[in-house]
Amino acid sequence: MFLSVFDLFKIGIGPSSSHTMGPMVAAERFLREIAEGEWPRPAGAAVSRLSVSLHGSLAFTGVGHATDRAVILGLQGLTPASVDPDTADEVLHKIRQEKRLSPPGHPGYRFDPETDLVFDRKVTLPGHTNGMAFSAFDADDRLLLRRIYYSVGGGFVVSEEEVQTLKERESPAVDRSVPYPFANAREMLDMAAQSGLSITQMKRANELVYRSEAELDAGLDRIWEAMNACIDRGLRQEGVMPGGLKVRRRARQLHEKLQEEWRNNRPNPLAANDWLSVYAMAVNEENAAGGRVVTAPTNGAAGVVPAVLRYWQKFHVDANRKGIRDFLLTAAAVGGIIKHNASISGAEVGCQGEVGSASAMAAAGLAAVLGGTPEQVENAAEIALEHHLGMTCDPVAGLVQVPCIERNALGAVKAVTAASLAVKGDGKHFVSLDAAVETMRQTGLDMNERYKETSLGGLAVNVVEC
């Protein structure tokens, strides 16, 4: 099984990888289908108007997760990596005024967001709860092309046909083109034992099949630079986050207090936890505001991995650039196992699949750079994931703010605790990472839909909106 580190860590925008980045990718993919796809084209017919319907979780929490904005920007030809968060409002305003899309390389299409973008809360598409139907019409409003896509978490998008292919497989496909194609944690540990390599070294060897060492390292450095910049920006900003809940940013104020303690050498037994929390909150406040973030493995859980990495830099004197790369590679190895065998989508398995997965990834990465053996790294990931099992995804008002921001802070704290416990042991433990991943999958299947990013249960209905 091979899932690249750059599949798990993608630079994009907030507030949601599944509800913002995924729909934007799907929209861009539909544009390519219009221009390049092999579909029946009636003689003399040309695409004149586009429409989109959003289903399932995308319909219920799409407004709070900026799905409508993402679809429109995607149909304008913008991608999560290319869109400028600071100018997006101007682009959207122009489209709403002109009721027209003008993506590069296309003739331009009629599109009125008021009527051509529908939140269909009655129909859930069969492939996944995050379903989207894109349609193209000619000048006489005759349907020319219709495509269904699913945003399956972490910015990943699959077509209706691809979903069916995946369902028809008896087990997930294993990529044998890489030297260490581990599909689960047991195989990962067995391959490490047989090769004498660390998890980091095996993951690096797999990546080098597809890119040079210089390209890999440069890419990893870009990921960390984007994460670090997101933390720094979040620590500078203040004010009320968008969306109507009137939730105020807290990271800057908390950071100033911690800096004062640090400068004055004031004792603080909880210093590490406090710094972890403020770093994670800074990222997720940026995410909630639609800023530039890195999926890790999703936007809703984007603060955990950067927070643990920044904590390691601040509190461990041996932290260096090589260690950052090793951390990210190890975290991606664990994230790939979780996605391959369960899910990283809150709409599919609840927040255990988002913050739980992020915490497991961060714990594994930290254990690796602390000198942990493969068994200790696997143990760290298992501890972190196990203690997120059953966590629901219940964002208040459909916004990635409450409880998401603080939940990332606690996920980071759990990750560091899990890594510390694991590296102080011998790697032997009762519950395996594979068992925890399978439990998460089964729990997600059993979880009521109200608790899977629909904002129909949990805190979403028990907190009075102000």
PDB file of C-alpha atoms in Angstrom, residues 100-362:
ATOM      1  CA  ARG A 100     -21.219  34.192 -14.892  1.00  0.00           C
ATOM      2  CA  LEU A 101     -18.119  32.022 -14.561  1.00  0.00           C
ATOM      3  CA  SER A 102     -14.969  32.677 -16.580  1.00  0.00           C
ATOM      4  CA  PRO A 103     -12.487  29.847 -15.906  1.00  0.00           C
ATOM      5  CA  PRO A 104      -9.220  30.030 -17.906  1.00  0.00           C
ATOM      6  CA  GLY A 105      -9.359  28.066 -21.158  1.00  0.00           C
ATOM      7  CA  HIS A 106     -13.160  28.006 -21.219  1.00  0.00           C
ATOM      8  CA  PRO A 107     -15.640  30.206 -23.112  1.00  0.00           C
ATOM      9  CA  GLY A 108     -17.457  31.264 -19.958  1.00  0.00           C
ATOM     10  CA  TYR A 109     -20.675  29.833 -18.500  1.00  0.00           C
ATOM     11  CA  ARG A 110     -23.895  31.149 -17.007  1.00  0.00           C
ATOM     12  CA  PHE A 111     -24.075  30.421 -13.304  1.00  0.00           C
ATOM     13  CA  ASP A 112     -26.350  32.047 -10.754  1.00  0.00           C
ATOM     14  CA  PRO A 113     -25.338  30.910  -7.251  1.00  0.00           C
ATOM     15  CA  GLU A 114     -28.855  31.613  -6.002  1.00  0.00           C
ATOM     16  CA  THR A 115     -30.447  29.029  -8.295  1.00  0.00           C
ATOM     17  CA  ASP A 116     -27.624  26.939  -9.767  1.00  0.00           C
ATOM     18  CA  LEU A 117     -26.122  25.864  -6.425  1.00  0.00           C
ATOM     19  CA  VAL A 118     -28.542  23.678  -4.471  1.00  0.00           C
ATOM     20  CA  PHE A 119     -28.189  22.286  -0.935  1.00  0.00           C
ATOM     21  CA  ASP A 120     -30.254  19.105  -1.198  1.00  0.00           C
ATOM     22  CA  ARG A 121     -30.837  17.856   2.353  1.00  0.00           C
ATOM     23  CA  LYS A 122     -33.401  15.267   1.278  1.00  0.00           C
ATOM     24  CA  VAL A 123     -31.294  13.066  -1.000  1.00  0.00           C
ATOM     25  CA  THR A 124     -28.054  11.381   0.051  1.00  0.00           C
ATOM     26  CA  LEU A 125     -26.049  10.008  -2.848  1.00  0.00           C
ATOM     27  CA  PRO A 126     -25.170   6.298  -2.457  1.00  0.00           C
ATOM     28  CA  GLY A 127     -21.368   6.415  -2.669  1.00  0.00           C
ATOM     29  CA  HIS A 128     -20.540   8.576   0.372  1.00  0.00           C
ATOM     30  CA  THR A 129     -22.236  11.132   2.570  1.00  0.00           C
ATOM     31  CA  ASN A 130     -20.179  13.937   0.969  1.00  0.00           C
ATOM     32  CA  GLY A 131     -21.747  13.759  -2.476  1.00  0.00           C
ATOM     33  CA  MET A 132     -21.893  16.372  -5.273  1.00  0.00           C
ATOM     34  CA  ALA A 133     -23.635  16.342  -8.650  1.00  0.00           C
ATOM     35  CA  PHE A 134     -22.285  18.685 -11.345  1.00  0.00           C
ATOM     36  CA  SER A 135     -24.338  19.341 -14.478  1.00  0.00           C
ATOM     37  CA  ALA A 136     -23.670  21.168 -17.757  1.00  0.00           C
ATOM     38  CA  PHE A 137     -26.445  22.492 -20.029  1.00  0.00           C
ATOM     39  CA  ASP A 138     -26.607  24.012 -23.497  1.00  0.00           C
ATOM     40  CA  ALA A 139     -28.158  27.381 -24.350  1.00  0.00           C
ATOM     41  CA  ASP A 140     -31.628  25.763 -24.434  1.00  0.00           C
ATOM     42  CA  ASP A 141     -31.070  24.221 -20.976  1.00  0.00           C
ATOM     43  CA  ARG A 142     -30.746  20.690 -22.323  1.00  0.00           C
ATOM     44  CA  LEU A 143     -28.564  18.504 -20.109  1.00  0.00           C
ATOM     45  CA  LEU A 144     -25.285  17.674 -21.861  1.00  0.00           C
ATOM     46  CA  LEU A 145     -23.150  16.246 -19.070  1.00  0.00           C
ATOM     47  CA  ARG A 146     -23.660  15.138 -15.481  1.00  0.00           C
ATOM     48  CA  ARG A 147     -20.958  13.872 -13.146  1.00  0.00           C
ATOM     49  CA  ILE A 148     -21.087  12.788  -9.501  1.00  0.00           C
ATOM     50  CA  TYR A 149     -18.094  13.169  -7.197  1.00  0.00           C
ATOM     51  CA  TYR A 150     -17.511  12.333  -3.561  1.00  0.00           C
ATOM     52  CA  SER A 151     -15.265  14.207  -1.153  1.00  0.00           C
ATOM     53  CA  VAL A 152     -13.995  11.376   1.038  1.00  0.00           C
ATOM     54  CA  GLY A 153     -11.884  13.339   3.526  1.00  0.00           C
ATOM     55  CA  GLY A 154      -8.520  15.059   3.554  1.00  0.00           C
ATOM     56  CA  GLY A 155      -9.177  16.762   0.215  1.00  0.00           C
ATOM     57  CA  PHE A 156      -9.436  13.421  -1.619  1.00  0.00           C
ATOM     58  CA  VAL A 157     -12.084  13.269  -4.354  1.00  0.00           C
ATOM     59  CA  VAL A 158     -13.373  10.217  -6.219  1.00  0.00           C
ATOM     60  CA  SER A 159     -15.872   9.878  -9.031  1.00  0.00           C
ATOM     61  CA  GLU A 160     -19.011   7.746  -8.969  1.00  0.00           C
ATOM     62  CA  GLU A 161     -17.222   5.141 -11.085  1.00  0.00           C
ATOM     63  CA  GLU A 162     -14.165   5.116  -8.835  1.00  0.00           C
ATOM     64  CA  VAL A 163     -16.321   4.580  -5.750  1.00  0.00           C
ATOM     65  CA  GLN A 164     -17.959   1.589  -7.407  1.00  0.00           C
ATOM     66  CA  THR A 165     -14.581   0.111  -8.335  1.00  0.00           C
ATOM     67  CA  LEU A 166     -13.415   0.438  -4.742  1.00  0.00           C
ATOM     68  CA  LYS A 167     -16.590  -1.221  -3.448  1.00  0.00           C
ATOM     69  CA  GLU A 168     -16.166  -4.169  -5.806  1.00  0.00           C
ATOM     70  CA  ARG A 169     -12.711  -4.990  -4.472  1.00  0.00           C
ATOM     71  CA  GLU A 170     -12.707  -7.636  -1.764  1.00  0.00           C
ATOM     72  CA  SER A 171      -9.828  -5.835  -0.024  1.00  0.00           C
ATOM     73  CA  PRO A 172      -7.969  -2.551  -0.547  1.00  0.00           C
ATOM     74  CA  ALA A 173      -5.441  -2.652  -3.392  1.00  0.00           C
ATOM     75  CA  VAL A 174      -1.791  -3.014  -2.464  1.00  0.00           C
ATOM     76  CA  ASP A 175       0.812  -1.079  -4.447  1.00  0.00           C
ATOM     77  CA  ARG A 176       3.648  -3.515  -5.107  1.00  0.00           C
ATOM     78  CA  SER A 177       5.709  -0.979  -7.044  1.00  0.00           C
ATOM     79  CA  VAL A 178       7.353   0.328  -3.856  1.00  0.00           C
ATOM     80  CA  PRO A 179       9.980  -1.614  -1.868  1.00  0.00           C
ATOM     81  CA  TYR A 180       7.973  -1.644   1.384  1.00  0.00           C
ATOM     82  CA  PRO A 181       4.256  -1.933   0.482  1.00  0.00           C
ATOM     83  CA  PHE A 182       2.887  -2.349   4.011  1.00  0.00           C
ATOM     84  CA  ALA A 183      -0.909  -2.224   4.095  1.00  0.00           C
ATOM     85  CA  ASN A 184      -1.255  -2.291   7.873  1.00  0.00           C
ATOM     86  CA  ALA A 185       0.783  -1.843  11.016  1.00  0.00           C
ATOM     87  CA  ARG A 186       1.598  -5.550  11.385  1.00  0.00           C
ATOM     88  CA  GLU A 187       3.118  -5.653   7.922  1.00  0.00           C
ATOM     89  CA  MET A 188       4.956  -2.406   8.644  1.00  0.00           C
ATOM     90  CA  LEU A 189       6.576  -3.859  11.760  1.00  0.00           C
ATOM     91  CA  ASP A 190       7.406  -7.139  10.019  1.00  0.00           C
ATOM     92  CA  MET A 191       9.078  -5.298   7.142  1.00  0.00           C
ATOM     93  CA  ALA A 192      11.012  -3.131   9.584  1.00  0.00           C
ATOM     94  CA  ALA A 193      12.251  -6.232  11.414  1.00  0.00           C
ATOM     95  CA  GLN A 194      13.233  -8.009   8.203  1.00  0.00           C
ATOM     96  CA  SER A 195      14.975  -4.993   6.665  1.00  0.00           C
ATOM     97  CA  GLY A 196      16.534  -3.534   9.794  1.00  0.00           C
ATOM     98  CA  LEU A 197      15.145  -0.146   8.743  1.00  0.00           C
ATOM     99  CA  SER A 198      13.091   2.343  10.696  1.00  0.00           C
ATOM    100  CA  ILE A 199       9.557   3.299   9.660  1.00  0.00           C
ATOM    101  CA  THR A 200      10.961   6.631   8.483  1.00  0.00           C
ATOM    102  CA  GLN A 201      13.565   4.942   6.303  1.00  0.00           C
ATOM    103  CA  MET A 202      11.005   2.609   4.722  1.00  0.00           C
ATOM    104  CA  LYS A 203       8.630   5.462   4.029  1.00  0.00           C
ATOM    105  CA  ARG A 204      11.463   7.485   2.473  1.00  0.00           C
ATOM    106  CA  ALA A 205      12.442   4.544   0.263  1.00  0.00           C
ATOM    107  CA  ASN A 206       8.836   4.239  -0.943  1.00  0.00           C
ATOM    108  CA  GLU A 207       8.645   7.953  -1.763  1.00  0.00           C
ATOM    109  CA  LEU A 208      11.918   7.817  -3.719  1.00  0.00           C
ATOM    110  CA  VAL A 209      10.293   5.496  -6.255  1.00  0.00           C
ATOM    111  CA  TYR A 210       8.287   8.491  -7.478  1.00  0.00           C
ATOM    112  CA  ARG A 211      10.627  11.460  -6.934  1.00  0.00           C
ATOM    113  CA  SER A 212      14.276  12.293  -6.309  1.00  0.00           C
ATOM    114  CA  GLU A 213      15.705  12.762  -2.838  1.00  0.00           C
ATOM    115  CA  ALA A 214      16.132  16.483  -3.482  1.00  0.00           C
ATOM    116  CA  GLU A 215      12.510  16.781  -4.622  1.00  0.00           C
ATOM    117  CA  LEU A 216      11.278  14.833  -1.615  1.00  0.00           C
ATOM    118  CA  ASP A 217      13.207  16.934   0.884  1.00  0.00           C
ATOM    119  CA  ALA A 218      12.207  20.191  -0.807  1.00  0.00           C
ATOM    120  CA  GLY A 219       8.569  19.117  -0.723  1.00  0.00           C
ATOM    121  CA  LEU A 220       8.751  18.186   2.955  1.00  0.00           C
ATOM    122  CA  ASP A 221      10.375  21.535   3.709  1.00  0.00           C
ATOM    123  CA  ARG A 222       7.549  23.349   1.889  1.00  0.00           C
ATOM    124  CA  ILE A 223       4.971  21.468   3.939  1.00  0.00           C
ATOM    125  CA  TRP A 224       6.638  22.446   7.202  1.00  0.00           C
ATOM    126  CA  GLU A 225       7.137  26.049   6.078  1.00  0.00           C
ATOM    127  CA  ALA A 226       3.415  26.289   5.295  1.00  0.00           C
ATOM    128  CA  MET A 227       2.513  24.745   8.668  1.00  0.00           C
ATOM    129  CA  ASN A 228       4.897  27.034  10.510  1.00  0.00           C
ATOM    130  CA  ALA A 229       3.638  30.117   8.664  1.00  0.00           C
ATOM    131  CA  CYS A 230       0.075  29.166   9.582  1.00  0.00           C
ATOM    132  CA  ILE A 231       1.026  28.993  13.266  1.00  0.00           C
ATOM    133  CA  ASP A 232       2.774  32.365  13.093  1.00  0.00           C
ATOM    134  CA  ARG A 233      -0.131  34.047  11.334  1.00  0.00           C
ATOM    135  CA  GLY A 234      -2.597  32.570  13.808  1.00  0.00           C
ATOM    136  CA  LEU A 235      -0.539  33.910  16.703  1.00  0.00           C
ATOM    137  CA  ARG A 236      -0.648  37.430  15.220  1.00  0.00           C
ATOM    138  CA  GLN A 237      -4.358  37.675  14.410  1.00  0.00           C
ATOM    139  CA  GLU A 238      -7.177  38.714  16.703  1.00  0.00           C
ATOM    140  CA  GLY A 239     -10.865  39.547  16.540  1.00  0.00           C
ATOM    141  CA  VAL A 240     -14.054  37.610  15.846  1.00  0.00           C
ATOM    142  CA  MET A 241     -14.048  34.654  13.459  1.00  0.00           C
ATOM    143  CA  PRO A 242     -16.575  34.643  10.600  1.00  0.00           C
ATOM    144  CA  GLY A 243     -19.767  32.624  10.574  1.00  0.00           C
ATOM    145  CA  GLY A 244     -22.115  34.215  13.101  1.00  0.00           C
ATOM    146  CA  LEU A 245     -21.164  32.451  16.340  1.00  0.00           C
ATOM    147  CA  LYS A 246     -19.063  35.484  17.321  1.00  0.00           C
ATOM    148  CA  VAL A 247     -16.281  33.241  18.610  1.00  0.00           C
ATOM    149  CA  ARG A 248     -13.213  35.347  19.351  1.00  0.00           C
ATOM    150  CA  ARG A 249      -9.684  34.327  18.494  1.00  0.00           C
ATOM    151  CA  ARG A 250      -7.716  33.468  21.635  1.00  0.00           C
ATOM    152  CA  ALA A 251      -4.344  32.259  20.393  1.00  0.00           C
ATOM    153  CA  ARG A 252      -2.670  35.678  20.270  1.00  0.00           C
ATOM    154  CA  GLN A 253      -3.692  36.625  23.809  1.00  0.00           C
ATOM    155  CA  LEU A 254      -2.667  33.229  25.197  1.00  0.00           C
ATOM    156  CA  HIS A 255       0.634  33.421  23.323  1.00  0.00           C
ATOM    157  CA  GLU A 256       1.429  36.824  24.796  1.00  0.00           C
ATOM    158  CA  LYS A 257       0.872  35.462  28.309  1.00  0.00           C
ATOM    159  CA  LEU A 258       3.102  32.467  27.636  1.00  0.00           C
ATOM    160  CA  GLN A 259       5.820  34.698  26.182  1.00  0.00           C
ATOM    161  CA  GLU A 260       5.742  36.841  29.312  1.00  0.00           C
ATOM    162  CA  GLU A 261       6.152  33.744  31.496  1.00  0.00           C
ATOM    163  CA  TRP A 262       9.004  32.553  29.277  1.00  0.00           C
ATOM    164  CA  ARG A 263      10.847  35.901  29.370  1.00  0.00           C
ATOM    165  CA  ASN A 264      10.502  36.202  33.127  1.00  0.00           C
ATOM    166  CA  ASN A 265      11.492  32.572  33.683  1.00  0.00           C
ATOM    167  CA  ARG A 266       8.279  32.160  35.661  1.00  0.00           C
ATOM    168  CA  PRO A 267       7.647  28.543  36.760  1.00  0.00           C
ATOM    169  CA  ASN A 268       4.761  26.881  34.925  1.00  0.00           C
ATOM    170  CA  PRO A 269       4.332  23.123  35.457  1.00  0.00           C
ATOM    171  CA  LEU A 270       1.919  23.028  32.519  1.00  0.00           C
ATOM    172  CA  ALA A 271       4.132  25.003  30.133  1.00  0.00           C
ATOM    173  CA  ALA A 272       4.468  22.255  27.531  1.00  0.00           C
ATOM    174  CA  ASN A 273       0.719  21.651  27.438  1.00  0.00           C
ATOM    175  CA  ASP A 274       0.034  25.373  27.187  1.00  0.00           C
ATOM    176  CA  TRP A 275       2.434  25.859  24.272  1.00  0.00           C
ATOM    177  CA  LEU A 276       1.026  22.814  22.501  1.00  0.00           C
ATOM    178  CA  SER A 277      -2.479  24.167  22.909  1.00  0.00           C
ATOM    179  CA  VAL A 278      -1.731  27.676  21.696  1.00  0.00           C
ATOM    180  CA  TYR A 279       0.067  26.387  18.592  1.00  0.00           C
ATOM    181  CA  ALA A 280      -2.834  24.091  17.695  1.00  0.00           C
ATOM    182  CA  MET A 281      -5.416  26.789  18.364  1.00  0.00           C
ATOM    183  CA  ALA A 282      -3.508  29.263  16.200  1.00  0.00           C
ATOM    184  CA  VAL A 283      -3.699  26.881  13.241  1.00  0.00           C
ATOM    185  CA  ASN A 284      -7.351  26.058  13.678  1.00  0.00           C
ATOM    186  CA  GLU A 285      -8.375  29.662  14.184  1.00  0.00           C
ATOM    187  CA  GLU A 286      -6.686  30.363  10.847  1.00  0.00           C
ATOM    188  CA  ASN A 287      -8.513  27.398   9.359  1.00  0.00           C
ATOM    189  CA  ALA A 288     -11.857  28.603  10.695  1.00  0.00           C
ATOM    190  CA  ALA A 289     -11.198  31.999   9.094  1.00  0.00           C
ATOM    191  CA  GLY A 290     -10.519  30.408   5.692  1.00  0.00           C
ATOM    192  CA  GLY A 291      -6.765  30.945   5.803  1.00  0.00           C
ATOM    193  CA  ARG A 292      -3.908  28.965   4.271  1.00  0.00           C
ATOM    194  CA  VAL A 293      -3.467  25.626   6.050  1.00  0.00           C
ATOM    195  CA  VAL A 294      -2.078  22.147   5.453  1.00  0.00           C
ATOM    196  CA  THR A 295      -4.310  19.083   5.656  1.00  0.00           C
ATOM    197  CA  ALA A 296      -2.876  16.914   8.411  1.00  0.00           C
ATOM    198  CA  PRO A 297      -4.641  14.690   7.512  1.00  0.00           C
ATOM    199  CA  THR A 298      -7.692  17.000   7.261  1.00  0.00           C
ATOM    200  CA  ASN A 299      -8.327  20.706   7.768  1.00  0.00           C
ATOM    201  CA  GLY A 300     -10.527  20.116  10.794  1.00  0.00           C
ATOM    202  CA  ALA A 301      -7.556  18.368  12.434  1.00  0.00           C
ATOM    203  CA  ALA A 302      -4.863  20.559  10.862  1.00  0.00           C
ATOM    204  CA  GLY A 303      -3.502  21.915  14.141  1.00  0.00           C
ATOM    205  CA  VAL A 304      -2.326  18.725  15.824  1.00  0.00           C
ATOM    206  CA  VAL A 305       0.735  17.771  13.748  1.00  0.00           C
ATOM    207  CA  PRO A 306       2.114  21.348  13.441  1.00  0.00           C
ATOM    208  CA  ALA A 307       1.607  21.948  17.156  1.00  0.00           C
ATOM    209  CA  VAL A 308       3.544  18.824  18.137  1.00  0.00           C
ATOM    210  CA  LEU A 309       6.325  19.634  15.678  1.00  0.00           C
ATOM    211  CA  ARG A 310       6.606  23.222  16.948  1.00  0.00           C
ATOM    212  CA  TYR A 311       6.582  21.950  20.541  1.00  0.00           C
ATOM    213  CA  TRP A 312       9.433  19.571  19.687  1.00  0.00           C
ATOM    214  CA  GLN A 313      11.421  22.458  18.225  1.00  0.00           C
ATOM    215  CA  LYS A 314      10.869  24.600  21.308  1.00  0.00           C
ATOM    216  CA  PHE A 315      11.473  22.059  24.059  1.00  0.00           C
ATOM    217  CA  HIS A 316      14.013  19.642  22.558  1.00  0.00           C
ATOM    218  CA  VAL A 317      17.531  20.914  21.932  1.00  0.00           C
ATOM    219  CA  ASP A 318      18.301  18.253  19.316  1.00  0.00           C
ATOM    220  CA  ALA A 319      15.460  19.338  17.002  1.00  0.00           C
ATOM    221  CA  ASN A 320      16.692  19.929  13.432  1.00  0.00           C
ATOM    222  CA  ARG A 321      15.522  20.021   9.804  1.00  0.00           C
ATOM    223  CA  LYS A 322      16.248  16.339   9.224  1.00  0.00           C
ATOM    224  CA  GLY A 323      14.110  15.512  12.237  1.00  0.00           C
ATOM    225  CA  ILE A 324      11.221  17.545  10.853  1.00  0.00           C
ATOM    226  CA  ARG A 325      11.366  15.553   7.622  1.00  0.00           C
ATOM    227  CA  ASP A 326      11.564  12.275   9.540  1.00  0.00           C
ATOM    228  CA  PHE A 327       8.601  13.334  11.676  1.00  0.00           C
ATOM    229  CA  LEU A 328       6.456  14.083   8.626  1.00  0.00           C
ATOM    230  CA  LEU A 329       7.410  10.865   6.848  1.00  0.00           C
ATOM    231  CA  THR A 330       6.612   8.722   9.890  1.00  0.00           C
ATOM    232  CA  ALA A 331       3.346  10.557  10.508  1.00  0.00           C
ATOM    233  CA  ALA A 332       2.365   9.991   6.874  1.00  0.00           C
ATOM    234  CA  ALA A 333       3.130   6.272   7.132  1.00  0.00           C
ATOM    235  CA  VAL A 334       0.667   5.960  10.011  1.00  0.00           C
ATOM    236  CA  GLY A 335      -1.880   8.254   8.355  1.00  0.00           C
ATOM    237  CA  GLY A 336      -1.763   6.123   5.231  1.00  0.00           C
ATOM    238  CA  ILE A 337      -2.495   2.976   7.225  1.00  0.00           C
ATOM    239  CA  ILE A 338      -5.489   4.618   8.897  1.00  0.00           C
ATOM    240  CA  LYS A 339      -6.940   5.958   5.653  1.00  0.00           C
ATOM    241  CA  HIS A 340      -6.282   2.663   3.863  1.00  0.00           C
ATOM    242  CA  ASN A 341      -8.064   0.541   6.467  1.00  0.00           C
ATOM    243  CA  ALA A 342     -10.652   2.905   7.972  1.00  0.00           C
ATOM    244  CA  SER A 343     -11.256   6.598   7.249  1.00  0.00           C
ATOM    245  CA  ILE A 344     -10.022  10.112   7.980  1.00  0.00           C
ATOM    246  CA  SER A 345     -13.425  11.643   7.187  1.00  0.00           C
ATOM    247  CA  GLY A 346     -15.508  13.154   9.972  1.00  0.00           C
ATOM    248  CA  ALA A 347     -18.584  12.735   7.800  1.00  0.00           C
ATOM    249  CA  GLU A 348     -17.878   9.021   7.580  1.00  0.00           C
ATOM    250  CA  VAL A 349     -16.604   8.004  11.040  1.00  0.00           C
ATOM    251  CA  GLY A 350     -16.869  11.112  13.222  1.00  0.00           C
ATOM    252  CA  CYS A 351     -14.059  13.165  14.692  1.00  0.00           C
ATOM    253  CA  GLN A 352     -12.194  10.037  15.785  1.00  0.00           C
ATOM    254  CA  GLY A 353     -11.217   9.829  12.116  1.00  0.00           C
ATOM    255  CA  GLU A 354      -9.965  13.416  12.017  1.00  0.00           C
ATOM    256  CA  VAL A 355      -8.440  14.527  15.325  1.00  0.00           C
ATOM    257  CA  GLY A 356      -7.944  10.894  16.360  1.00  0.00           C
ATOM    258  CA  SER A 357      -5.974  10.137  13.207  1.00  0.00           C
ATOM    259  CA  ALA A 358      -4.020  13.389  13.481  1.00  0.00           C
ATOM    260  CA  SER A 359      -3.095  12.617  17.076  1.00  0.00           C
ATOM    261  CA  ALA A 360      -1.927   9.121  16.117  1.00  0.00           C
ATOM    262  CA  MET A 361       0.157  10.544  13.279  1.00  0.00           C
ATOM    263  CA  ALA A 362       1.718  13.203  15.496  1.00  0.00           C
TER     264      ALA A 362
END
